[in-house]
Amino acid sequence: MINNNQIGLIKQILEPFDPTEIGIFGSYARGQNKENSDLDILVSFGKKISLFDLIGLEQELSEKLFIKVDLVTRKSLSVLIEKHVERDLEKII
């Protein structure tokens, strides 16, 4: 699981890009994370975001949280994967 400080940091980093949805899925959402687990974050934005911005956000989140972050946009999810993501999803906003 992630703590409230980490949640606040995630919101702070993503806020300039107008997130309409932020959620955690995968091992952290299930409470099954291990030392080498990555943090899977699902996000939707209210404004258009470039691939370079998305990569930059992923890197900044990883550096500030000291956890490897995989930042995934809802638009990029395939229908097959979306079911698995929704099953674990813990919404932040």
PDB file of N, CA and C in Angstrom:
ATOM      1  N   MET A   1       0.840  -1.190   0.000  1.00  0.00           N
ATOM      2  CA  MET A   1       0.000   0.000   0.000  1.00  0.00           C
ATOM      3  C   MET A   1       0.881   1.247   0.000  1.00  0.00           C
ATOM      4  N   ILE A   2       0.308   2.321  -0.481  1.00  0.00           N
ATOM      5  CA  ILE A   2       1.011   3.598  -0.411  1.00  0.00           C
ATOM      6  C   ILE A   2       0.389   4.424   0.710  1.00  0.00           C
ATOM      7  N   ASN A   3       1.182   5.348   1.255  1.00  0.00           N
ATOM      8  CA  ASN A   3       0.694   6.134   2.384  1.00  0.00           C
ATOM      9  C   ASN A   3       0.139   7.486   1.926  1.00  0.00           C
ATOM     10  N   ASN A   4      -0.426   8.221   2.873  1.00  0.00           N
ATOM     11  CA  ASN A   4      -1.054   9.509   2.550  1.00  0.00           C
ATOM     12  C   ASN A   4      -0.054  10.530   2.018  1.00  0.00           C
ATOM     13  N   ASN A   5       1.181  10.510   2.514  1.00  0.00           N
ATOM     14  CA  ASN A   5       2.203  11.424   1.997  1.00  0.00           C
ATOM     15  C   ASN A   5       2.483  11.138   0.526  1.00  0.00           C
ATOM     16  N   GLN A   6       2.570   9.864   0.174  1.00  0.00           N
ATOM     17  CA  GLN A   6       2.807   9.482  -1.216  1.00  0.00           C
ATOM     18  C   GLN A   6       1.621   9.874  -2.097  1.00  0.00           C
ATOM     19  N   ILE A   7       0.414   9.698  -1.596  1.00  0.00           N
ATOM     20  CA  ILE A   7      -0.783  10.096  -2.342  1.00  0.00           C
ATOM     21  C   ILE A   7      -0.764  11.601  -2.596  1.00  0.00           C
ATOM     22  N   GLY A   8      -0.415  12.368  -1.570  1.00  0.00           N
ATOM     23  CA  GLY A   8      -0.323  13.819  -1.724  1.00  0.00           C
ATOM     24  C   GLY A   8       0.707  14.223  -2.757  1.00  0.00           C
ATOM     25  N   LEU A   9       1.834  13.535  -2.767  1.00  0.00           N
ATOM     26  CA  LEU A   9       2.894  13.826  -3.730  1.00  0.00           C
ATOM     27  C   LEU A   9       2.446  13.498  -5.155  1.00  0.00           C
ATOM     28  N   ILE A  10       1.759  12.385  -5.324  1.00  0.00           N
ATOM     29  CA  ILE A  10       1.232  12.005  -6.644  1.00  0.00           C
ATOM     30  C   ILE A  10       0.281  13.087  -7.149  1.00  0.00           C
ATOM     31  N   LYS A  11      -0.644  13.520  -6.295  1.00  0.00           N
ATOM     32  CA  LYS A  11      -1.594  14.571  -6.685  1.00  0.00           C
ATOM     33  C   LYS A  11      -0.863  15.859  -7.056  1.00  0.00           C
ATOM     34  N   GLN A  12       0.117  16.233  -6.245  1.00  0.00           N
ATOM     35  CA  GLN A  12       0.868  17.471  -6.468  1.00  0.00           C
ATOM     36  C   GLN A  12       1.603  17.449  -7.807  1.00  0.00           C
ATOM     37  N   ILE A  13       2.222  16.335  -8.130  1.00  0.00           N
ATOM     38  CA  ILE A  13       2.988  16.226  -9.375  1.00  0.00           C
ATOM     39  C   ILE A  13       2.066  16.227 -10.593  1.00  0.00           C
ATOM     40  N   LEU A  14       0.921  15.559 -10.493  1.00  0.00           N
ATOM     41  CA  LEU A  14       0.009  15.458 -11.633  1.00  0.00           C
ATOM     42  C   LEU A  14      -0.908  16.673 -11.793  1.00  0.00           C
ATOM     43  N   GLU A  15      -1.111  17.443 -10.729  1.00  0.00           N
ATOM     44  CA  GLU A  15      -2.077  18.547 -10.714  1.00  0.00           C
ATOM     45  C   GLU A  15      -1.917  19.556 -11.848  1.00  0.00           C
ATOM     46  N   PRO A  16      -0.704  19.971 -12.237  1.00  0.00           N
ATOM     47  CA  PRO A  16      -0.581  20.943 -13.333  1.00  0.00           C
ATOM     48  C   PRO A  16      -1.143  20.454 -14.676  1.00  0.00           C
ATOM     49  N   PHE A  17      -1.366  19.157 -14.801  1.00  0.00           N
ATOM     50  CA  PHE A  17      -1.854  18.585 -16.056  1.00  0.00           C
ATOM     51  C   PHE A  17      -3.351  18.269 -16.003  1.00  0.00           C
ATOM     52  N   ASP A  18      -4.038  18.803 -14.988  1.00  0.00           N
ATOM     53  CA  ASP A  18      -5.494  18.699 -14.880  1.00  0.00           C
ATOM     54  C   ASP A  18      -5.998  17.248 -14.894  1.00  0.00           C
ATOM     55  N   PRO A  19      -5.562  16.437 -13.912  1.00  0.00           N
ATOM     56  CA  PRO A  19      -6.045  15.055 -13.889  1.00  0.00           C
ATOM     57  C   PRO A  19      -7.526  14.995 -13.513  1.00  0.00           C
ATOM     58  N   THR A  20      -8.281  14.203 -14.233  1.00  0.00           N
ATOM     59  CA  THR A  20      -9.691  13.987 -13.914  1.00  0.00           C
ATOM     60  C   THR A  20      -9.890  12.656 -13.201  1.00  0.00           C
ATOM     61  N   GLU A  21      -8.871  11.818 -13.245  1.00  0.00           N
ATOM     62  CA  GLU A  21      -8.899  10.518 -12.570  1.00  0.00           C
ATOM     63  C   GLU A  21      -7.468  10.125 -12.252  1.00  0.00           C
ATOM     64  N   ILE A  22      -7.259   9.674 -11.025  1.00  0.00           N
ATOM     65  CA  ILE A  22      -5.982   9.080 -10.628  1.00  0.00           C
ATOM     66  C   ILE A  22      -6.324   7.858  -9.794  1.00  0.00           C
ATOM     67  N   GLY A  23      -5.698   6.742 -10.091  1.00  0.00           N
ATOM     68  CA  GLY A  23      -5.923   5.532  -9.320  1.00  0.00           C
ATOM     69  C   GLY A  23      -4.692   4.647  -9.310  1.00  0.00           C
ATOM     70  N   ILE A  24      -4.618   3.817  -8.311  1.00  0.00           N
ATOM     71  CA  ILE A  24      -3.533   2.847  -8.164  1.00  0.00           C
ATOM     72  C   ILE A  24      -4.107   1.471  -8.475  1.00  0.00           C
ATOM     73  N   PHE A  25      -3.357   0.668  -9.212  1.00  0.00           N
ATOM     74  CA  PHE A  25      -3.787  -0.708  -9.469  1.00  0.00           C
ATOM     75  C   PHE A  25      -2.577  -1.623  -9.378  1.00  0.00           C
ATOM     76  N   GLY A  26      -2.805  -2.906  -9.463  1.00  0.00           N
ATOM     77  CA  GLY A  26      -1.703  -3.860  -9.387  1.00  0.00           C
ATOM     78  C   GLY A  26      -1.363  -4.221  -7.950  1.00  0.00           C
ATOM     79  N   SER A  27      -0.130  -4.636  -7.735  1.00  0.00           N
ATOM     80  CA  SER A  27       0.272  -5.182  -6.435  1.00  0.00           C
ATOM     81  C   SER A  27       0.129  -4.181  -5.291  1.00  0.00           C
ATOM     82  N   TYR A  28       0.393  -2.895  -5.535  1.00  0.00           N
ATOM     83  CA  TYR A  28       0.234  -1.897  -4.467  1.00  0.00           C
ATOM     84  C   TYR A  28      -1.230  -1.756  -4.069  1.00  0.00           C
ATOM     85  N   ALA A  29      -2.136  -1.788  -5.013  1.00  0.00           N
ATOM     86  CA  ALA A  29      -3.567  -1.678  -4.715  1.00  0.00           C
ATOM     87  C   ALA A  29      -4.066  -2.903  -3.959  1.00  0.00           C
ATOM     88  N   ARG A  30      -3.494  -4.045  -4.264  1.00  0.00           N
ATOM     89  CA  ARG A  30      -3.906  -5.285  -3.596  1.00  0.00           C
ATOM     90  C   ARG A  30      -3.202  -5.499  -2.264  1.00  0.00           C
ATOM     91  N   GLY A  31      -2.219  -4.648  -1.950  1.00  0.00           N
ATOM     92  CA  GLY A  31      -1.442  -4.823  -0.724  1.00  0.00           C
ATOM     93  C   GLY A  31      -0.486  -5.994  -0.812  1.00  0.00           C
ATOM     94  N   GLN A  32      -0.090  -6.367  -2.035  1.00  0.00           N
ATOM     95  CA  GLN A  32       0.810  -7.503  -2.244  1.00  0.00           C
ATOM     96  C   GLN A  32       2.171  -7.068  -2.780  1.00  0.00           C
ATOM     97  N   ASN A  33       2.458  -5.763  -2.670  1.00  0.00           N
ATOM     98  CA  ASN A  33       3.718  -5.265  -3.209  1.00  0.00           C
ATOM     99  C   ASN A  33       4.905  -5.795  -2.413  1.00  0.00           C
ATOM    100  N   LYS A  34       5.981  -5.992  -3.131  1.00  0.00           N
ATOM    101  CA  LYS A  34       7.246  -6.435  -2.550  1.00  0.00           C
ATOM    102  C   LYS A  34       8.258  -5.311  -2.743  1.00  0.00           C
ATOM    103  N   GLU A  35       9.457  -5.505  -2.252  1.00  0.00           N
ATOM    104  CA  GLU A  35      10.494  -4.477  -2.324  1.00  0.00           C
ATOM    105  C   GLU A  35      10.763  -4.021  -3.757  1.00  0.00           C
ATOM    106  N   ASN A  36      10.706  -4.943  -4.712  1.00  0.00           N
ATOM    107  CA  ASN A  36      11.024  -4.605  -6.105  1.00  0.00           C
ATOM    108  C   ASN A  36       9.781  -4.374  -6.974  1.00  0.00           C
ATOM    109  N   SER A  37       8.600  -4.263  -6.354  1.00  0.00           N
ATOM    110  CA  SER A  37       7.367  -4.037  -7.119  1.00  0.00           C
ATOM    111  C   SER A  37       7.337  -2.624  -7.685  1.00  0.00           C
ATOM    112  N   ASP A  38       6.760  -2.493  -8.878  1.00  0.00           N
ATOM    113  CA  ASP A  38       6.544  -1.154  -9.416  1.00  0.00           C
ATOM    114  C   ASP A  38       5.156  -0.678  -8.998  1.00  0.00           C
ATOM    115  N   LEU A  39       4.976   0.635  -9.037  1.00  0.00           N
ATOM    116  CA  LEU A  39       3.707   1.253  -8.668  1.00  0.00           C
ATOM    117  C   LEU A  39       2.964   1.602  -9.948  1.00  0.00           C
ATOM    118  N   ASP A  40       1.818   0.966 -10.156  1.00  0.00           N
ATOM    119  CA  ASP A  40       1.009   1.188 -11.354  1.00  0.00           C
ATOM    120  C   ASP A  40      -0.021   2.269 -11.062  1.00  0.00           C
ATOM    121  N   ILE A  41       0.049   3.364 -11.833  1.00  0.00           N
ATOM    122  CA  ILE A  41      -0.870   4.486 -11.649  1.00  0.00           C
ATOM    123  C   ILE A  41      -1.666   4.683 -12.934  1.00  0.00           C
ATOM    124  N   LEU A  42      -2.994   4.679 -12.790  1.00  0.00           N
ATOM    125  CA  LEU A  42      -3.893   4.965 -13.906  1.00  0.00           C
ATOM    126  C   LEU A  42      -4.305   6.426 -13.810  1.00  0.00           C
ATOM    127  N   VAL A  43      -4.265   7.135 -14.927  1.00  0.00           N
ATOM    128  CA  VAL A  43      -4.604   8.553 -14.914  1.00  0.00           C
ATOM    129  C   VAL A  43      -5.372   8.932 -16.178  1.00  0.00           C
ATOM    130  N   SER A  44      -6.293   9.869 -16.016  1.00  0.00           N
ATOM    131  CA  SER A  44      -6.965  10.521 -17.144  1.00  0.00           C
ATOM    132  C   SER A  44      -6.756  12.012 -16.963  1.00  0.00           C
ATOM    133  N   PHE A  45      -6.564  12.713 -18.070  1.00  0.00           N
ATOM    134  CA  PHE A  45      -6.301  14.146 -18.010  1.00  0.00           C
ATOM    135  C   PHE A  45      -7.430  14.928 -18.662  1.00  0.00           C
ATOM    136  N   GLY A  46      -7.702  16.117 -18.115  1.00  0.00           N
ATOM    137  CA  GLY A  46      -8.723  16.990 -18.664  1.00  0.00           C
ATOM    138  C   GLY A  46      -8.240  17.784 -19.858  1.00  0.00           C
ATOM    139  N   LYS A  47      -6.933  17.800 -20.063  1.00  0.00           N
ATOM    140  CA  LYS A  47      -6.383  18.485 -21.229  1.00  0.00           C
ATOM    141  C   LYS A  47      -5.406  17.560 -21.931  1.00  0.00           C
ATOM    142  N   LYS A  48      -5.103  17.892 -23.158  1.00  0.00           N
ATOM    143  CA  LYS A  48      -4.205  17.061 -23.962  1.00  0.00           C
ATOM    144  C   LYS A  48      -2.800  17.093 -23.360  1.00  0.00           C
ATOM    145  N   ILE A  49      -2.168  15.939 -23.327  1.00  0.00           N
ATOM    146  CA  ILE A  49      -0.824  15.819 -22.776  1.00  0.00           C
ATOM    147  C   ILE A  49       0.049  15.094 -23.796  1.00  0.00           C
ATOM    148  N   SER A  50       1.260  15.566 -23.963  1.00  0.00           N
ATOM    149  CA  SER A  50       2.159  14.955 -24.942  1.00  0.00           C
ATOM    150  C   SER A  50       2.822  13.709 -24.358  1.00  0.00           C
ATOM    151  N   LEU A  51       3.339  12.884 -25.241  1.00  0.00           N
ATOM    152  CA  LEU A  51       4.073  11.696 -24.815  1.00  0.00           C
ATOM    153  C   LEU A  51       5.293  12.097 -23.992  1.00  0.00           C
ATOM    154  N   PHE A  52       5.947  13.185 -24.375  1.00  0.00           N
ATOM    155  CA  PHE A  52       7.116  13.657 -23.629  1.00  0.00           C
ATOM    156  C   PHE A  52       6.733  14.072 -22.213  1.00  0.00           C
ATOM    157  N   ASP A  53       5.588  14.744 -22.066  1.00  0.00           N
ATOM    158  CA  ASP A  53       5.109  15.114 -20.731  1.00  0.00           C
ATOM    159  C   ASP A  53       4.798  13.873 -19.907  1.00  0.00           C
ATOM    160  N   LEU A  54       4.161  12.892 -20.520  1.00  0.00           N
ATOM    161  CA  LEU A  54       3.803  11.659 -19.826  1.00  0.00           C
ATOM    162  C   LEU A  54       5.053  10.933 -19.332  1.00  0.00           C
ATOM    163  N   ILE A  55       6.055  10.835 -20.176  1.00  0.00           N
ATOM    164  CA  ILE A  55       7.313  10.189 -19.788  1.00  0.00           C
ATOM    165  C   ILE A  55       7.988  10.984 -18.673  1.00  0.00           C
ATOM    166  N   GLY A  56       7.971  12.310 -18.794  1.00  0.00           N
ATOM    167  CA  GLY A  56       8.555  13.159 -17.756  1.00  0.00           C
ATOM    168  C   GLY A  56       7.854  12.992 -16.418  1.00  0.00           C
ATOM    169  N   LEU A  57       6.529  12.905 -16.441  1.00  0.00           N
ATOM    170  CA  LEU A  57       5.768  12.687 -15.212  1.00  0.00           C
ATOM    171  C   LEU A  57       6.105  11.343 -14.581  1.00  0.00           C
ATOM    172  N   GLU A  58       6.198  10.319 -15.404  1.00  0.00           N
ATOM    173  CA  GLU A  58       6.543   8.988 -14.913  1.00  0.00           C
ATOM    174  C   GLU A  58       7.917   9.010 -14.239  1.00  0.00           C
ATOM    175  N   GLN A  59       8.879   9.680 -14.856  1.00  0.00           N
ATOM    176  CA  GLN A  59      10.223   9.769 -14.283  1.00  0.00           C
ATOM    177  C   GLN A  59      10.216  10.571 -12.985  1.00  0.00           C
ATOM    178  N   GLU A  60       9.508  11.695 -12.974  1.00  0.00           N
ATOM    179  CA  GLU A  60       9.450  12.519 -11.763  1.00  0.00           C
ATOM    180  C   GLU A  60       8.793  11.764 -10.612  1.00  0.00           C
ATOM    181  N   LEU A  61       7.704  11.077 -10.891  1.00  0.00           N
ATOM    182  CA  LEU A  61       7.041  10.282  -9.858  1.00  0.00           C
ATOM    183  C   LEU A  61       7.977   9.207  -9.311  1.00  0.00           C
ATOM    184  N   SER A  62       8.687   8.525 -10.195  1.00  0.00           N
ATOM    185  CA  SER A  62       9.624   7.479  -9.766  1.00  0.00           C
ATOM    186  C   SER A  62      10.712   8.054  -8.869  1.00  0.00           C
ATOM    187  N   GLU A  63      11.261   9.191  -9.265  1.00  0.00           N
ATOM    188  CA  GLU A  63      12.345   9.812  -8.499  1.00  0.00           C
ATOM    189  C   GLU A  63      11.875  10.308  -7.136  1.00  0.00           C
ATOM    190  N   LYS A  64      10.710  10.933  -7.091  1.00  0.00           N
ATOM    191  CA  LYS A  64      10.236  11.533  -5.836  1.00  0.00           C
ATOM    192  C   LYS A  64       9.637  10.504  -4.873  1.00  0.00           C
ATOM    193  N   LEU A  65       9.083   9.430  -5.418  1.00  0.00           N
ATOM    194  CA  LEU A  65       8.482   8.391  -4.573  1.00  0.00           C
ATOM    195  C   LEU A  65       9.478   7.293  -4.205  1.00  0.00           C
ATOM    196  N   PHE A  66      10.629   7.279  -4.890  1.00  0.00           N
ATOM    197  CA  PHE A  66      11.637   6.229  -4.699  1.00  0.00           C
ATOM    198  C   PHE A  66      11.074   4.844  -5.002  1.00  0.00           C
ATOM    199  N   ILE A  67      10.158   4.809  -5.968  1.00  0.00           N
ATOM    200  CA  ILE A  67       9.520   3.570  -6.433  1.00  0.00           C
ATOM    201  C   ILE A  67       9.453   3.665  -7.952  1.00  0.00           C
ATOM    202  N   LYS A  68       9.733   2.586  -8.653  1.00  0.00           N
ATOM    203  CA  LYS A  68       9.559   2.563 -10.106  1.00  0.00           C
ATOM    204  C   LYS A  68       8.068   2.703 -10.393  1.00  0.00           C
ATOM    205  N   VAL A  69       7.706   3.739 -11.150  1.00  0.00           N
ATOM    206  CA  VAL A  69       6.300   4.018 -11.461  1.00  0.00           C
ATOM    207  C   VAL A  69       6.019   3.699 -12.921  1.00  0.00           C
ATOM    208  N   ASP A  70       4.898   3.029 -13.163  1.00  0.00           N
ATOM    209  CA  ASP A  70       4.352   2.856 -14.509  1.00  0.00           C
ATOM    210  C   ASP A  70       3.091   3.703 -14.568  1.00  0.00           C
ATOM    211  N   LEU A  71       3.147   4.781 -15.346  1.00  0.00           N
ATOM    212  CA  LEU A  71       2.020   5.692 -15.490  1.00  0.00           C
ATOM    213  C   LEU A  71       1.260   5.311 -16.756  1.00  0.00           C
ATOM    214  N   VAL A  72      -0.015   4.971 -16.588  1.00  0.00           N
ATOM    215  CA  VAL A  72      -0.839   4.480 -17.689  1.00  0.00           C
ATOM    216  C   VAL A  72      -2.050   5.394 -17.834  1.00  0.00           C
ATOM    217  N   THR A  73      -2.335   5.813 -19.058  1.00  0.00           N
ATOM    218  CA  THR A  73      -3.544   6.605 -19.276  1.00  0.00           C
ATOM    219  C   THR A  73      -4.715   5.674 -19.583  1.00  0.00           C
ATOM    220  N   ARG A  74      -5.885   6.093 -19.152  1.00  0.00           N
ATOM    221  CA  ARG A  74      -7.073   5.273 -19.408  1.00  0.00           C
ATOM    222  C   ARG A  74      -7.272   5.076 -20.905  1.00  0.00           C
ATOM    223  N   LYS A  75      -6.982   6.108 -21.698  1.00  0.00           N
ATOM    224  CA  LYS A  75      -7.155   6.009 -23.153  1.00  0.00           C
ATOM    225  C   LYS A  75      -6.268   4.934 -23.767  1.00  0.00           C
ATOM    226  N   SER A  76      -5.146   4.628 -23.125  1.00  0.00           N
ATOM    227  CA  SER A  76      -4.209   3.659 -23.701  1.00  0.00           C
ATOM    228  C   SER A  76      -4.549   2.212 -23.344  1.00  0.00           C
ATOM    229  N   LEU A  77      -5.507   2.000 -22.450  1.00  0.00           N
ATOM    230  CA  LEU A  77      -5.849   0.640 -22.022  1.00  0.00           C
ATOM    231  C   LEU A  77      -6.638  -0.103 -23.091  1.00  0.00           C
ATOM    232  N   SER A  78      -6.259  -1.341 -23.326  1.00  0.00           N
ATOM    233  CA  SER A  78      -7.075  -2.184 -24.201  1.00  0.00           C
ATOM    234  C   SER A  78      -8.260  -2.706 -23.386  1.00  0.00           C
ATOM    235  N   VAL A  79      -9.290  -3.128 -24.049  1.00  0.00           N
ATOM    236  CA  VAL A  79     -10.488  -3.639 -23.383  1.00  0.00           C
ATOM    237  C   VAL A  79     -10.147  -4.835 -22.497  1.00  0.00           C
ATOM    238  N   LEU A  80      -9.261  -5.695 -22.952  1.00  0.00           N
ATOM    239  CA  LEU A  80      -8.891  -6.886 -22.183  1.00  0.00           C
ATOM    240  C   LEU A  80      -8.165  -6.529 -20.895  1.00  0.00           C
ATOM    241  N   ILE A  81      -7.266  -5.570 -20.958  1.00  0.00           N
ATOM    242  CA  ILE A  81      -6.498  -5.176 -19.775  1.00  0.00           C
ATOM    243  C   ILE A  81      -7.355  -4.344 -18.830  1.00  0.00           C
ATOM    244  N   GLU A  82      -8.264  -3.563 -19.374  1.00  0.00           N
ATOM    245  CA  GLU A  82      -9.086  -2.673 -18.553  1.00  0.00           C
ATOM    246  C   GLU A  82      -9.853  -3.437 -17.473  1.00  0.00           C
ATOM    247  N   LYS A  83     -10.338  -4.631 -17.784  1.00  0.00           N
ATOM    248  CA  LYS A  83     -11.062  -5.444 -16.798  1.00  0.00           C
ATOM    249  C   LYS A  83     -10.191  -5.750 -15.589  1.00  0.00           C
ATOM    250  N   HIS A  84      -8.932  -6.105 -15.835  1.00  0.00           N
ATOM    251  CA  HIS A  84      -8.008  -6.433 -14.747  1.00  0.00           C
ATOM    252  C   HIS A  84      -7.654  -5.192 -13.937  1.00  0.00           C
ATOM    253  N   VAL A  85      -7.470  -4.077 -14.618  1.00  0.00           N
ATOM    254  CA  VAL A  85      -7.160  -2.822 -13.936  1.00  0.00           C
ATOM    255  C   VAL A  85      -8.334  -2.416 -13.042  1.00  0.00           C
ATOM    256  N   GLU A  86      -9.533  -2.462 -13.564  1.00  0.00           N
ATOM    257  CA  GLU A  86     -10.724  -2.068 -12.800  1.00  0.00           C
ATOM    258  C   GLU A  86     -10.919  -2.933 -11.559  1.00  0.00           C
ATOM    259  N   ARG A  87     -10.564  -4.190 -11.648  1.00  0.00           N
ATOM    260  CA  ARG A  87     -10.731  -5.106 -10.518  1.00  0.00           C
ATOM    261  C   ARG A  87      -9.904  -4.653  -9.311  1.00  0.00           C
ATOM    262  N   ASP A  88      -8.696  -4.135  -9.559  1.00  0.00           N
ATOM    263  CA  ASP A  88      -7.781  -3.731  -8.487  1.00  0.00           C
ATOM    264  C   ASP A  88      -7.841  -2.247  -8.154  1.00  0.00           C
ATOM    265  N   LEU A  89      -8.445  -1.448  -8.996  1.00  0.00           N
ATOM    266  CA  LEU A  89      -8.294   0.005  -8.945  1.00  0.00           C
ATOM    267  C   LEU A  89      -8.721   0.608  -7.609  1.00  0.00           C
ATOM    268  N   GLU A  90      -7.794   1.354  -7.012  1.00  0.00           N
ATOM    269  CA  GLU A  90      -8.052   2.144  -5.806  1.00  0.00           C
ATOM    270  C   GLU A  90      -7.959   3.599  -6.225  1.00  0.00           C
ATOM    271  N   LYS A  91      -9.090   4.281  -6.295  1.00  0.00           N
ATOM    272  CA  LYS A  91      -9.115   5.663  -6.796  1.00  0.00           C
ATOM    273  C   LYS A  91      -8.538   6.631  -5.768  1.00  0.00           C
ATOM    274  N   ILE A  92      -7.737   7.553  -6.282  1.00  0.00           N
ATOM    275  CA  ILE A  92      -7.222   8.660  -5.478  1.00  0.00           C
ATOM    276  C   ILE A  92      -8.109   9.879  -5.715  1.00  0.00           C
ATOM    277  N   ILE A  93      -8.427  10.131  -6.994  1.00  0.00           N
ATOM    278  CA  ILE A  93      -9.437  11.142  -7.343  1.00  0.00           C
ATOM    279  C   ILE A  93     -10.250  10.576  -8.505  1.00  0.00           C
TER     280      ILE A  93
END
